[in-house]
PDB file of C-alpha atoms in Angstrom:
ATOM      1  CA  MET J   1      12.286 -19.769 -15.896  1.00  0.00           C
ATOM      2  CA  ASN J   2      13.903 -16.515 -14.792  1.00  0.00           C
ATOM      3  CA  LEU J   3      14.422 -16.512 -11.013  1.00  0.00           C
ATOM      4  CA  THR J   4      16.111 -13.237 -10.270  1.00  0.00           C
ATOM      5  CA  LYS J   5      18.393 -12.033  -7.534  1.00  0.00           C
ATOM      6  CA  PHE J   6      18.273  -8.352  -6.663  1.00  0.00           C
ATOM      7  CA  LYS J   7      18.626  -5.851  -3.849  1.00  0.00           C
ATOM      8  CA  ALA J   8      15.411  -4.372  -2.447  1.00  0.00           C
ATOM      9  CA  ALA J   9      14.917  -1.310  -0.280  1.00  0.00           C
ATOM     10  CA  ALA J  10      12.145  -0.169   2.029  1.00  0.00           C
ATOM     11  CA  VAL J  11      11.814   3.348   3.399  1.00  0.00           C
ATOM     12  CA  GLN J  12      10.416   4.385   6.756  1.00  0.00           C
ATOM     13  CA  ALA J  13       9.677   8.097   6.649  1.00  0.00           C
ATOM     14  CA  SER J  14       7.014  10.760   6.937  1.00  0.00           C
ATOM     15  CA  PRO J  15       5.703  12.834   4.048  1.00  0.00           C
ATOM     16  CA  VAL J  16       5.907  16.597   3.794  1.00  0.00           C
ATOM     17  CA  PHE J  17       2.473  16.727   5.360  1.00  0.00           C
ATOM     18  CA  LEU J  18      -0.306  17.872   3.038  1.00  0.00           C
ATOM     19  CA  ASN J  19       2.143  19.044   0.378  1.00  0.00           C
ATOM     20  CA  ALA J  20       1.973  16.794  -2.684  1.00  0.00           C
ATOM     21  CA  LYS J  21       4.691  18.578  -4.674  1.00  0.00           C
ATOM     22  CA  ALA J  22       7.226  18.670  -1.830  1.00  0.00           C
ATOM     23  CA  THR J  23       6.519  15.050  -0.875  1.00  0.00           C
ATOM     24  CA  THR J  24       6.981  13.957  -4.486  1.00  0.00           C
ATOM     25  CA  ASP J  25      10.333  15.759  -4.546  1.00  0.00           C
ATOM     26  CA  LYS J  26      11.276  13.952  -1.328  1.00  0.00           C
ATOM     27  CA  ALA J  27      10.245  10.605  -2.836  1.00  0.00           C
ATOM     28  CA  CYS J  28      12.338  11.209  -5.954  1.00  0.00           C
ATOM     29  CA  ASN J  29      15.395  11.996  -3.826  1.00  0.00           C
ATOM     30  CA  ILE J  30      14.849   8.786  -1.834  1.00  0.00           C
ATOM     31  CA  ILE J  31      14.587   6.783  -5.085  1.00  0.00           C
ATOM     32  CA  ALA J  32      17.922   8.211  -6.220  1.00  0.00           C
ATOM     33  CA  GLU J  33      19.551   7.403  -2.860  1.00  0.00           C
ATOM     34  CA  ALA J  34      18.255   3.827  -2.775  1.00  0.00           C
ATOM     35  CA  ALA J  35      19.294   3.178  -6.367  1.00  0.00           C
ATOM     36  CA  LYS J  36      22.752   4.586  -5.681  1.00  0.00           C
ATOM     37  CA  ASN J  37      23.024   1.953  -2.951  1.00  0.00           C
ATOM     38  CA  GLY J  38      22.161  -0.784  -5.435  1.00  0.00           C
ATOM     39  CA  ALA J  39      18.405  -1.181  -4.972  1.00  0.00           C
ATOM     40  CA  SER J  40      16.377  -2.441  -7.940  1.00  0.00           C
ATOM     41  CA  LEU J  41      13.098  -2.211  -6.007  1.00  0.00           C
ATOM     42  CA  LEU J  42      11.996   0.406  -3.501  1.00  0.00           C
ATOM     43  CA  ALA J  43       8.853   0.303  -1.353  1.00  0.00           C
ATOM     44  CA  PHE J  44       7.267   3.443   0.114  1.00  0.00           C
ATOM     45  CA  PRO J  45       4.668   3.729   2.910  1.00  0.00           C
ATOM     46  CA  GLU J  46       0.904   3.820   2.569  1.00  0.00           C
ATOM     47  CA  VAL J  47      -0.477   7.136   1.184  1.00  0.00           C
ATOM     48  CA  PHE J  48       3.016   8.654   1.323  1.00  0.00           C
ATOM     49  CA  ILE J  49       1.754  11.380  -1.008  1.00  0.00           C
ATOM     50  CA  SER J  50       0.912  13.325   0.870  1.00  0.00           C
ATOM     51  CA  ALA J  51      -0.808  12.511   4.139  1.00  0.00           C
ATOM     52  CA  TYR J  52      -2.592   9.979   6.278  1.00  0.00           C
ATOM     53  CA  PRO J  53      -5.825  11.366   7.815  1.00  0.00           C
ATOM     54  CA  TYR J  54      -4.813  11.209  11.481  1.00  0.00           C
ATOM     55  CA  TRP J  55      -7.556  13.714  12.243  1.00  0.00           C
ATOM     56  CA  ASN J  56     -10.133  10.958  11.751  1.00  0.00           C
ATOM     57  CA  TRP J  57      -8.828   9.320  14.933  1.00  0.00           C
ATOM     58  CA  ILE J  58      -8.344  12.318  17.235  1.00  0.00           C
ATOM     59  CA  MET J  59     -11.042  14.765  16.101  1.00  0.00           C
ATOM     60  CA  THR J  60     -14.789  14.670  15.640  1.00  0.00           C
ATOM     61  CA  PRO J  61     -15.971  14.226  12.030  1.00  0.00           C
ATOM     62  CA  VAL J  62     -17.077  17.878  12.026  1.00  0.00           C
ATOM     63  CA  GLN J  63     -13.636  19.070  13.139  1.00  0.00           C
ATOM     64  CA  GLY J  64     -11.938  16.823  10.607  1.00  0.00           C
ATOM     65  CA  SER J  65     -13.975  18.026   7.649  1.00  0.00           C
ATOM     66  CA  ARG J  66     -11.725  20.987   6.860  1.00  0.00           C
ATOM     67  CA  TRP J  67      -8.695  18.679   7.011  1.00  0.00           C
ATOM     68  CA  TYR J  68     -10.361  16.396   4.477  1.00  0.00           C
ATOM     69  CA  GLU J  69     -10.597  19.355   2.110  1.00  0.00           C
ATOM     70  CA  LYS J  70      -6.885  20.062   2.592  1.00  0.00           C
ATOM     71  CA  LEU J  71      -6.113  16.432   1.839  1.00  0.00           C
ATOM     72  CA  TYR J  72      -8.169  16.443  -1.344  1.00  0.00           C
ATOM     73  CA  VAL J  73      -6.365  19.551  -2.602  1.00  0.00           C
ATOM     74  CA  ASN J  74      -3.020  17.854  -1.882  1.00  0.00           C
ATOM     75  CA  SER J  75      -3.963  14.521  -3.449  1.00  0.00           C
ATOM     76  CA  ILE J  76      -3.003  13.582  -6.990  1.00  0.00           C
ATOM     77  CA  ASN J  77      -4.455  12.470 -10.280  1.00  0.00           C
ATOM     78  CA  VAL J  78      -3.174   9.233 -11.805  1.00  0.00           C
ATOM     79  CA  PRO J  79      -1.624   9.949 -14.243  1.00  0.00           C
ATOM     80  CA  GLY J  80      -0.629  13.515 -13.413  1.00  0.00           C
ATOM     81  CA  PRO J  81       2.372  15.808 -12.828  1.00  0.00           C
ATOM     82  CA  GLU J  82       3.418  14.007  -9.651  1.00  0.00           C
ATOM     83  CA  THR J  83       3.310  10.543 -11.219  1.00  0.00           C
ATOM     84  CA  GLU J  84       5.330  11.872 -14.148  1.00  0.00           C
ATOM     85  CA  MET J  85       8.042  12.940 -11.700  1.00  0.00           C
ATOM     86  CA  LEU J  86       7.986   9.553  -9.987  1.00  0.00           C
ATOM     87  CA  CYS J  87       8.131   7.705 -13.297  1.00  0.00           C
ATOM     88  CA  ASN J  88      11.072   9.803 -14.468  1.00  0.00           C
ATOM     89  CA  ALA J  89      12.914   9.082 -11.218  1.00  0.00           C
ATOM     90  CA  ALA J  90      12.259   5.345 -11.552  1.00  0.00           C
ATOM     91  CA  ARG J  91      13.493   5.324 -15.150  1.00  0.00           C
ATOM     92  CA  GLU J  92      16.547   7.503 -14.534  1.00  0.00           C
ATOM     93  CA  ASN J  93      17.588   5.328 -11.595  1.00  0.00           C
ATOM     94  CA  ASN J  94      16.644   1.964 -13.170  1.00  0.00           C
ATOM     95  CA  CYS J  95      14.550   1.149 -10.115  1.00  0.00           C
ATOM     96  CA  HIS J  96      11.098  -0.370  -9.617  1.00  0.00           C
ATOM     97  CA  VAL J  97       8.953   1.650  -7.216  1.00  0.00           C
ATOM     98  CA  VAL J  98       5.812   0.871  -5.226  1.00  0.00           C
ATOM     99  CA  ILE J  99       4.394   3.951  -3.512  1.00  0.00           C
ATOM    100  CA  GLY J 100       1.190   4.829  -1.702  1.00  0.00           C
ATOM    101  CA  VAL J 101      -0.748   7.918  -2.790  1.00  0.00           C
ATOM    102  CA  ASN J 102      -4.041   9.650  -2.172  1.00  0.00           C
ATOM    103  CA  GLU J 103      -5.652   9.373  -5.609  1.00  0.00           C
ATOM    104  CA  ARG J 104      -8.506  11.625  -6.707  1.00  0.00           C
ATOM    105  CA  GLY J 105     -11.518   9.760  -8.058  1.00  0.00           C
ATOM    106  CA  GLN J 106     -13.849  10.693 -10.870  1.00  0.00           C
ATOM    107  CA  SER J 107     -16.324  12.424  -8.577  1.00  0.00           C
ATOM    108  CA  PHE J 108     -15.149  15.797  -7.266  1.00  0.00           C
ATOM    109  CA  GLY J 109     -14.080  15.235  -3.656  1.00  0.00           C
ATOM    110  CA  GLU J 110     -13.682  11.453  -4.012  1.00  0.00           C
ATOM    111  CA  LEU J 111     -10.444   9.883  -2.774  1.00  0.00           C
ATOM    112  CA  TYR J 112      -8.826   6.454  -2.982  1.00  0.00           C
ATOM    113  CA  ASN J 113      -6.001   4.949  -0.961  1.00  0.00           C
ATOM    114  CA  THR J 114      -3.862   3.755  -3.884  1.00  0.00           C
ATOM    115  CA  ASN J 115      -0.570   1.917  -4.332  1.00  0.00           C
ATOM    116  CA  LEU J 116       1.202   2.626  -7.616  1.00  0.00           C
ATOM    117  CA  ILE J 117       3.478   0.009  -9.190  1.00  0.00           C
ATOM    118  CA  ILE J 118       6.091   1.676 -11.413  1.00  0.00           C
ATOM    119  CA  ASP J 119       8.650  -0.340 -13.360  1.00  0.00           C
ATOM    120  CA  ASN J 120      12.298   0.530 -13.970  1.00  0.00           C
ATOM    121  CA  HIS J 121      11.420   1.946 -17.399  1.00  0.00           C
ATOM    122  CA  GLY J 122       9.204   4.584 -15.835  1.00  0.00           C
ATOM    123  CA  ASN J 123       5.867   2.986 -16.668  1.00  0.00           C
ATOM    124  CA  ILE J 124       2.941   2.764 -14.268  1.00  0.00           C
ATOM    125  CA  VAL J 125       2.284  -0.939 -14.774  1.00  0.00           C
ATOM    126  CA  GLY J 126      -0.538  -1.044 -12.269  1.00  0.00           C
ATOM    127  CA  LYS J 127      -2.307   0.516  -9.338  1.00  0.00           C
ATOM    128  CA  HIS J 128      -4.113  -1.051  -6.423  1.00  0.00           C
ATOM    129  CA  ARG J 129      -6.913   0.787  -4.642  1.00  0.00           C
ATOM    130  CA  LYS J 130      -7.424  -0.285  -1.030  1.00  0.00           C
ATOM    131  CA  LEU J 131     -10.532  -2.466  -1.014  1.00  0.00           C
ATOM    132  CA  VAL J 132     -11.845  -1.604   2.443  1.00  0.00           C
ATOM    133  CA  PRO J 133     -10.785   1.509   4.375  1.00  0.00           C
ATOM    134  CA  THR J 134     -10.179   0.549   8.000  1.00  0.00           C
ATOM    135  CA  TRP J 135     -12.461   1.805  10.767  1.00  0.00           C
ATOM    136  CA  ALA J 136     -12.139   5.640  10.943  1.00  0.00           C
ATOM    137  CA  GLU J 137     -10.572   5.702   7.462  1.00  0.00           C
ATOM    138  CA  LYS J 138     -14.071   5.311   6.031  1.00  0.00           C
ATOM    139  CA  LEU J 139     -14.484   9.053   6.668  1.00  0.00           C
ATOM    140  CA  THR J 140     -11.840   9.663   3.988  1.00  0.00           C
ATOM    141  CA  TRP J 141     -11.531   6.959   1.332  1.00  0.00           C
ATOM    142  CA  THR J 142     -13.831   5.186  -1.094  1.00  0.00           C
ATOM    143  CA  GLY J 143     -13.218   1.441  -1.411  1.00  0.00           C
ATOM    144  CA  GLY J 144     -11.593   0.078  -4.549  1.00  0.00           C
ATOM    145  CA  ASP J 145     -12.810  -2.865  -6.644  1.00  0.00           C
ATOM    146  CA  GLY J 146     -11.514  -6.235  -7.811  1.00  0.00           C
ATOM    147  CA  SER J 147     -10.025  -4.847 -11.014  1.00  0.00           C
ATOM    148  CA  SER J 148      -6.959  -3.709  -9.060  1.00  0.00           C
ATOM    149  CA  LEU J 149      -6.408  -6.983  -7.205  1.00  0.00           C
ATOM    150  CA  LYS J 150      -3.616  -8.039  -9.545  1.00  0.00           C
ATOM    151  CA  VAL J 151      -0.043  -9.257  -9.711  1.00  0.00           C
ATOM    152  CA  TYR J 152       2.276  -7.479 -12.115  1.00  0.00           C
ATOM    153  CA  ASN J 153       5.113  -9.217 -13.959  1.00  0.00           C
ATOM    154  CA  THR J 154       8.304  -7.155 -13.976  1.00  0.00           C
ATOM    155  CA  GLU J 155      11.948  -7.722 -14.858  1.00  0.00           C
ATOM    156  CA  ILE J 156      12.716  -8.602 -11.239  1.00  0.00           C
ATOM    157  CA  GLY J 157       9.682 -10.838 -10.711  1.00  0.00           C
ATOM    158  CA  PRO J 158       5.916 -10.850 -10.096  1.00  0.00           C
ATOM    159  CA  ILE J 159       4.856  -8.071  -7.684  1.00  0.00           C
ATOM    160  CA  GLY J 160       1.636  -7.744  -5.725  1.00  0.00           C
ATOM    161  CA  THR J 161       0.650  -5.211  -3.079  1.00  0.00           C
ATOM    162  CA  LEU J 162      -1.900  -4.574  -0.340  1.00  0.00           C
ATOM    163  CA  ALA J 163      -2.249  -1.561   1.939  1.00  0.00           C
ATOM    164  CA  CYS J 164      -2.156  -1.809   5.726  1.00  0.00           C
ATOM    165  CA  GLY J 165      -5.151  -3.685   7.172  1.00  0.00           C
ATOM    166  CA  GLU J 166      -5.810  -5.414   3.825  1.00  0.00           C
ATOM    167  CA  ASN J 167      -2.913  -7.660   4.742  1.00  0.00           C
ATOM    168  CA  THR J 168      -5.221  -9.369   7.238  1.00  0.00           C
ATOM    169  CA  ASN J 169      -7.706 -10.205   4.472  1.00  0.00           C
ATOM    170  CA  THR J 170      -7.033 -13.871   3.762  1.00  0.00           C
ATOM    171  CA  LEU J 171      -9.047 -13.964   0.540  1.00  0.00           C
ATOM    172  CA  ALA J 172      -7.354 -10.878  -0.908  1.00  0.00           C
ATOM    173  CA  ARG J 173      -3.943 -12.326  -0.100  1.00  0.00           C
ATOM    174  CA  PHE J 174      -4.832 -15.686  -1.624  1.00  0.00           C
ATOM    175  CA  ALA J 175      -6.075 -13.944  -4.780  1.00  0.00           C
ATOM    176  CA  LEU J 176      -2.603 -12.440  -5.228  1.00  0.00           C
ATOM    177  CA  LEU J 177      -0.770 -15.659  -4.425  1.00  0.00           C
ATOM    178  CA  ALA J 178      -2.922 -17.547  -6.930  1.00  0.00           C
ATOM    179  CA  GLN J 179      -1.737 -15.164  -9.662  1.00  0.00           C
ATOM    180  CA  GLY J 180       1.894 -16.143  -9.077  1.00  0.00           C
ATOM    181  CA  GLU J 181       2.955 -13.445  -6.633  1.00  0.00           C
ATOM    182  CA  LEU J 182       6.519 -13.902  -5.359  1.00  0.00           C
ATOM    183  CA  ILE J 183       7.218 -10.336  -4.154  1.00  0.00           C
ATOM    184  CA  HIS J 184       4.614  -8.826  -1.857  1.00  0.00           C
ATOM    185  CA  ILE J 185       4.679  -5.148  -0.887  1.00  0.00           C
ATOM    186  CA  ALA J 186       2.792  -4.438   2.340  1.00  0.00           C
ATOM    187  CA  ASN J 187       2.773  -0.763   3.220  1.00  0.00           C
ATOM    188  CA  TYR J 188       1.473   0.824   6.400  1.00  0.00           C
ATOM    189  CA  ILE J 189       1.201   3.990   8.455  1.00  0.00           C
ATOM    190  CA  SER J 190       2.358   4.499  11.995  1.00  0.00           C
ATOM    191  CA  LEU J 191      -0.773   4.279  14.164  1.00  0.00           C
ATOM    192  CA  PRO J 192      -0.022   5.340  17.732  1.00  0.00           C
ATOM    193  CA  VAL J 193      -3.736   5.820  18.511  1.00  0.00           C
ATOM    194  CA  ALA J 194      -4.245   2.048  18.724  1.00  0.00           C
ATOM    195  CA  PRO J 195      -5.351   0.554  22.073  1.00  0.00           C
ATOM    196  CA  PRO J 196      -2.661   0.711  24.803  1.00  0.00           C
ATOM    197  CA  ASP J 197      -2.001  -3.043  24.770  1.00  0.00           C
ATOM    198  CA  TYR J 198      -1.647  -3.180  20.964  1.00  0.00           C
ATOM    199  CA  ASN J 199       1.928  -3.337  19.655  1.00  0.00           C
ATOM    200  CA  MET J 200       1.587  -1.968  16.122  1.00  0.00           C
ATOM    201  CA  ALA J 201       5.129  -2.872  15.053  1.00  0.00           C
ATOM    202  CA  GLU J 202       4.688  -6.462  16.217  1.00  0.00           C
ATOM    203  CA  ALA J 203       1.275  -6.694  14.549  1.00  0.00           C
ATOM    204  CA  ILE J 204       2.749  -5.561  11.231  1.00  0.00           C
ATOM    205  CA  LYS J 205       5.528  -8.165  11.509  1.00  0.00           C
ATOM    206  CA  ILE J 206       3.044 -10.948  12.326  1.00  0.00           C
ATOM    207  CA  ARG J 207       0.894 -10.137   9.294  1.00  0.00           C
ATOM    208  CA  ALA J 208       3.915 -10.028   6.990  1.00  0.00           C
ATOM    209  CA  ALA J 209       5.288 -13.282   8.367  1.00  0.00           C
ATOM    210  CA  ALA J 210       1.915 -15.001   7.948  1.00  0.00           C
ATOM    211  CA  HIS J 211       1.693 -14.042   4.271  1.00  0.00           C
ATOM    212  CA  SER J 212       5.284 -15.022   3.530  1.00  0.00           C
ATOM    213  CA  PHE J 213       5.038 -18.356   5.343  1.00  0.00           C
ATOM    214  CA  GLU J 214       1.671 -19.301   3.861  1.00  0.00           C
ATOM    215  CA  GLY J 215       2.568 -18.341   0.297  1.00  0.00           C
ATOM    216  CA  LYS J 216       6.341 -18.979   0.424  1.00  0.00           C
ATOM    217  CA  VAL J 217       7.031 -15.474  -0.873  1.00  0.00           C
ATOM    218  CA  PHE J 218       9.123 -12.449   0.068  1.00  0.00           C
ATOM    219  CA  THR J 219       7.252  -9.652   1.839  1.00  0.00           C
ATOM    220  CA  ILE J 220       8.662  -6.141   1.859  1.00  0.00           C
ATOM    221  CA  VAL J 221       7.146  -3.870   4.503  1.00  0.00           C
ATOM    222  CA  SER J 222       7.295  -0.084   4.398  1.00  0.00           C
ATOM    223  CA  CYS J 223       5.759   2.041   7.140  1.00  0.00           C
ATOM    224  CA  SER J 224       5.488   5.787   7.646  1.00  0.00           C
ATOM    225  CA  THR J 225       6.432   7.799  10.705  1.00  0.00           C
ATOM    226  CA  ILE J 226       4.773  10.753  12.408  1.00  0.00           C
ATOM    227  CA  SER J 227       6.917  13.868  12.172  1.00  0.00           C
ATOM    228  CA  LYS J 228       6.931  16.850  14.531  1.00  0.00           C
ATOM    229  CA  GLU J 229       5.405  18.805  11.637  1.00  0.00           C
ATOM    230  CA  ILE J 230       2.352  16.523  11.632  1.00  0.00           C
ATOM    231  CA  ILE J 231       1.908  16.851  15.383  1.00  0.00           C
ATOM    232  CA  GLU J 232       2.210  20.632  15.309  1.00  0.00           C
ATOM    233  CA  MET J 233      -0.395  20.897  12.547  1.00  0.00           C
ATOM    234  CA  MET J 234      -2.804  18.649  14.423  1.00  0.00           C
ATOM    235  CA  LYS J 235      -2.430  20.864  17.498  1.00  0.00           C
ATOM    236  CA  GLU J 236      -4.457  23.502  15.674  1.00  0.00           C
ATOM    237  CA  ASP J 237      -7.569  21.545  16.661  1.00  0.00           C
ATOM    238  CA  VAL J 238      -6.291  19.089  19.268  1.00  0.00           C
ATOM    239  CA  PRO J 239      -3.971  20.707  21.856  1.00  0.00           C
ATOM    240  CA  ASN J 240      -2.875  17.311  23.248  1.00  0.00           C
ATOM    241  CA  ALA J 241      -2.054  15.933  19.793  1.00  0.00           C
ATOM    242  CA  GLU J 242       1.532  15.182  20.838  1.00  0.00           C
ATOM    243  CA  GLU J 243       0.316  12.898  23.625  1.00  0.00           C
ATOM    244  CA  LEU J 244      -2.116  11.142  21.288  1.00  0.00           C
ATOM    245  CA  LEU J 245       0.301  10.718  18.376  1.00  0.00           C
ATOM    246  CA  THR J 246       3.514   9.797  20.216  1.00  0.00           C
ATOM    247  CA  ARG J 247       4.102   6.194  21.175  1.00  0.00           C
ATOM    248  CA  LYS J 248       6.799   3.530  20.909  1.00  0.00           C
ATOM    249  CA  ASP J 249       6.533   0.495  18.624  1.00  0.00           C
ATOM    250  CA  SER J 250       4.222   2.220  16.155  1.00  0.00           C
ATOM    251  CA  ALA J 251       6.145   1.474  12.953  1.00  0.00           C
ATOM    252  CA  PHE J 252       7.918  -1.556  11.446  1.00  0.00           C
ATOM    253  CA  THR J 253       9.813  -1.560   8.156  1.00  0.00           C
ATOM    254  CA  GLY J 254      11.761  -4.541   6.911  1.00  0.00           C
ATOM    255  CA  PHE J 255      11.825  -7.830   5.021  1.00  0.00           C
ATOM    256  CA  ILE J 256      10.339 -11.277   5.585  1.00  0.00           C
ATOM    257  CA  GLY J 257      11.614 -14.356   3.747  1.00  0.00           C
ATOM    258  CA  PRO J 258       9.609 -17.307   2.349  1.00  0.00           C
ATOM    259  CA  ASN J 259      10.182 -19.152   5.638  1.00  0.00           C
ATOM    260  CA  GLY J 260       8.382 -16.422   7.587  1.00  0.00           C
ATOM    261  CA  ALA J 261      11.561 -15.151   9.275  1.00  0.00           C
ATOM    262  CA  VAL J 262      12.750 -11.538   9.355  1.00  0.00           C
ATOM    263  CA  ILE J 263      15.715 -10.814   7.086  1.00  0.00           C
ATOM    264  CA  GLY J 264      18.318  -8.547   8.665  1.00  0.00           C
ATOM    265  CA  GLU J 265      17.440  -5.811  11.133  1.00  0.00           C
ATOM    266  CA  PRO J 266      14.135  -4.003  10.656  1.00  0.00           C
ATOM    267  CA  LEU J 267      13.518  -0.359  11.461  1.00  0.00           C
ATOM    268  CA  ILE J 268      11.286   0.234  14.481  1.00  0.00           C
ATOM    269  CA  ASP J 269       9.915   3.809  14.702  1.00  0.00           C
ATOM    270  CA  GLU J 270      13.109   5.448  13.377  1.00  0.00           C
ATOM    271  CA  GLU J 271      13.304   7.019   9.913  1.00  0.00           C
ATOM    272  CA  GLY J 272      15.633   5.519   7.353  1.00  0.00           C
ATOM    273  CA  ILE J 273      16.057   3.041   4.499  1.00  0.00           C
ATOM    274  CA  VAL J 274      16.741  -0.676   4.979  1.00  0.00           C
ATOM    275  CA  TYR J 275      18.059  -3.067   2.335  1.00  0.00           C
ATOM    276  CA  ALA J 276      17.999  -6.795   1.701  1.00  0.00           C
ATOM    277  CA  ASP J 277      19.194  -9.201  -0.980  1.00  0.00           C
ATOM    278  CA  ILE J 278      16.292 -11.099  -2.544  1.00  0.00           C
ATOM    279  CA  ASP J 279      16.760 -14.483  -4.232  1.00  0.00           C
ATOM    280  CA  LEU J 280      13.472 -15.724  -5.701  1.00  0.00           C
ATOM    281  CA  ALA J 281      14.868 -19.265  -5.990  1.00  0.00           C
ATOM    282  CA  LYS J 282      14.415 -19.499  -2.221  1.00  0.00           C
ATOM    283  CA  CYS J 283      10.634 -19.590  -2.820  1.00  0.00           C
ATOM    284  CA  ILE J 284      10.878 -23.063  -4.399  1.00  0.00           C
ATOM    285  CA  GLN J 285      11.994 -25.521  -1.722  1.00  0.00           C
ATOM    286  CA  PRO J 286       9.486 -24.498   1.001  1.00  0.00           C
ATOM    287  CA  LYS J 287       6.611 -25.302  -1.364  1.00  0.00           C
ATOM    288  CA  GLN J 288       7.570 -28.983  -1.398  1.00  0.00           C
ATOM    289  CA  MET J 289       6.035 -29.280   2.065  1.00  0.00           C
ATOM    290  CA  HIS J 290       3.182 -26.743   1.986  1.00  0.00           C
ATOM    291  CA  ASP J 291       2.000 -25.403  -1.363  1.00  0.00           C
ATOM    292  CA  ILE J 292      -1.448 -23.910  -0.729  1.00  0.00           C
ATOM    293  CA  LEU J 293      -1.646 -23.042  -4.433  1.00  0.00           C
ATOM    294  CA  GLY J 294      -1.063 -26.623  -5.557  1.00  0.00           C
ATOM    295  CA  HIS J 295      -0.675 -30.000  -3.905  1.00  0.00           C
ATOM    296  CA  TYR J 296      -1.431 -28.777  -0.381  1.00  0.00           C
ATOM    297  CA  ASN J 297      -4.999 -27.731  -1.127  1.00  0.00           C
ATOM    298  CA  ARG J 298      -8.344 -29.200  -2.160  1.00  0.00           C
ATOM    299  CA  PHE J 299      -9.832 -27.152  -4.950  1.00  0.00           C
ATOM    300  CA  ASP J 300     -12.542 -29.755  -5.377  1.00  0.00           C
ATOM    301  CA  ILE J 301     -13.740 -28.610  -1.937  1.00  0.00           C
ATOM    302  CA  PHE J 302     -12.823 -24.910  -1.963  1.00  0.00           C
ATOM    303  CA  ASP J 303     -13.873 -22.543  -4.742  1.00  0.00           C
ATOM    304  CA  LEU J 304     -12.818 -18.890  -4.538  1.00  0.00           C
ATOM    305  CA  ARG J 305     -14.343 -16.565  -7.119  1.00  0.00           C
ATOM    306  CA  VAL J 306     -13.009 -13.022  -7.578  1.00  0.00           C
ATOM    307  CA  ASN J 307     -14.957 -10.344  -9.427  1.00  0.00           C
ATOM    308  CA  THR J 308     -12.307  -8.399 -11.354  1.00  0.00           C
ATOM    309  CA  ALA J 309     -14.759  -6.199 -13.272  1.00  0.00           C
ATOM    310  CA  PRO J 310     -14.318  -2.454 -12.682  1.00  0.00           C
ATOM    311  CA  ARG J 311     -17.200  -1.006 -10.711  1.00  0.00           C
ATOM    312  CA  LYS J 312     -19.682   0.971 -12.825  1.00  0.00           C
ATOM    313  CA  ASN J 313     -21.536   3.882 -11.245  1.00  0.00           C
ATOM    314  CA  ILE J 314     -24.066   4.180 -14.042  1.00  0.00           C
ATOM    315  CA  THR J 315     -25.129   2.574 -17.326  1.00  0.00           C
ATOM    316  CA  PHE J 316     -26.639   4.736 -20.060  1.00  0.00           C
ATOM    317  CA  THR J 317     -29.040   3.280 -22.668  1.00  0.00           C
ATOM    318  CA  ASP J 318     -31.235   5.005 -25.242  1.00  0.00           C
ATOM    319  CA  ASP J 319     -34.892   4.101 -25.823  1.00  0.00           C
ATOM    320  CA  GLU J 320     -34.253   2.268 -29.104  1.00  0.00           C
ATOM    321  CA  GLU J 321     -31.559   0.073 -27.556  1.00  0.00           C
ATOM    322  CA  SER J 322     -33.818  -0.737 -24.623  1.00  0.00           C
ATOM    323  CA  LEU J 323     -36.685  -1.697 -26.948  1.00  0.00           C
ATOM    324  CA  GLN J 324     -34.431  -3.995 -28.979  1.00  0.00           C
ATOM    325  CA  LYS J 325     -33.303  -5.790 -25.806  1.00  0.00           C
ATOM    326  CA  GLU J 326     -36.920  -6.245 -24.712  1.00  0.00           C
ATOM    327  CA  LYS J 327     -37.751  -7.884 -28.075  1.00  0.00           C
TER     328      LYS J 327
END
């Protein structure tokens, strides 16, 4: 059994807002920097390429419609030119990368909130589409299906990922743990428009700690920030955008160990890259007490079924085939 030790990195940063090419360039530079500092795995924020739809929260749906069009134009195809750049950067720097993107769907105008998993050889080994867009996000993204609820085996270990609010979905998290997940990537966006008594950074940490403690895994959290550029662009329609989008404790980026404790010092609100040494052997001992995937469960009582079939929008049959089935 290969239990690896490696250095991981998580970035807290904002994209070049609504500019897929420039944000991809920025991501590639960050990959090179993290790898130079010894990272074998780098986690990026949710929909880092190339924007989170903040307009859904501070504008009416009618006002936000033109911003949706801008987002679609600056989203990407998977695979496509932007993913080729990311894959080349991962390969050239011998670094695994998990990054959030706005992915164009098959229908013109359709978008998915997608996390790409790229290995150190420059291969897209998987992608996860956010299952349920949260609250106002439903104005932007289509929900994914069970086919992307997977754990991917890599040279550094088995990686799974969920985006933002999905990390509160107990069944989705268990589905990943049951597939042998040991490295969980939880990526988020800074959300200063939450209720006044809601500490977003603390909420992110609690969710990450819950998953790590329950599953005895490492959780790597990457969160975006809101740049002055984003605020200035939002002012085009919302003059008080700075007031609405500026708030302390909106972003948390860091690492949680299998015991549920934070490793090192996380980043709160500030941009930067944080690093941690990961030793997957530390996932073993905690399971002796609580292994919800084995001895500390009752699968004769509980039965979770996951539909992993890709969703089909339409099925075509000809008349002859239909007649044969009827016979």
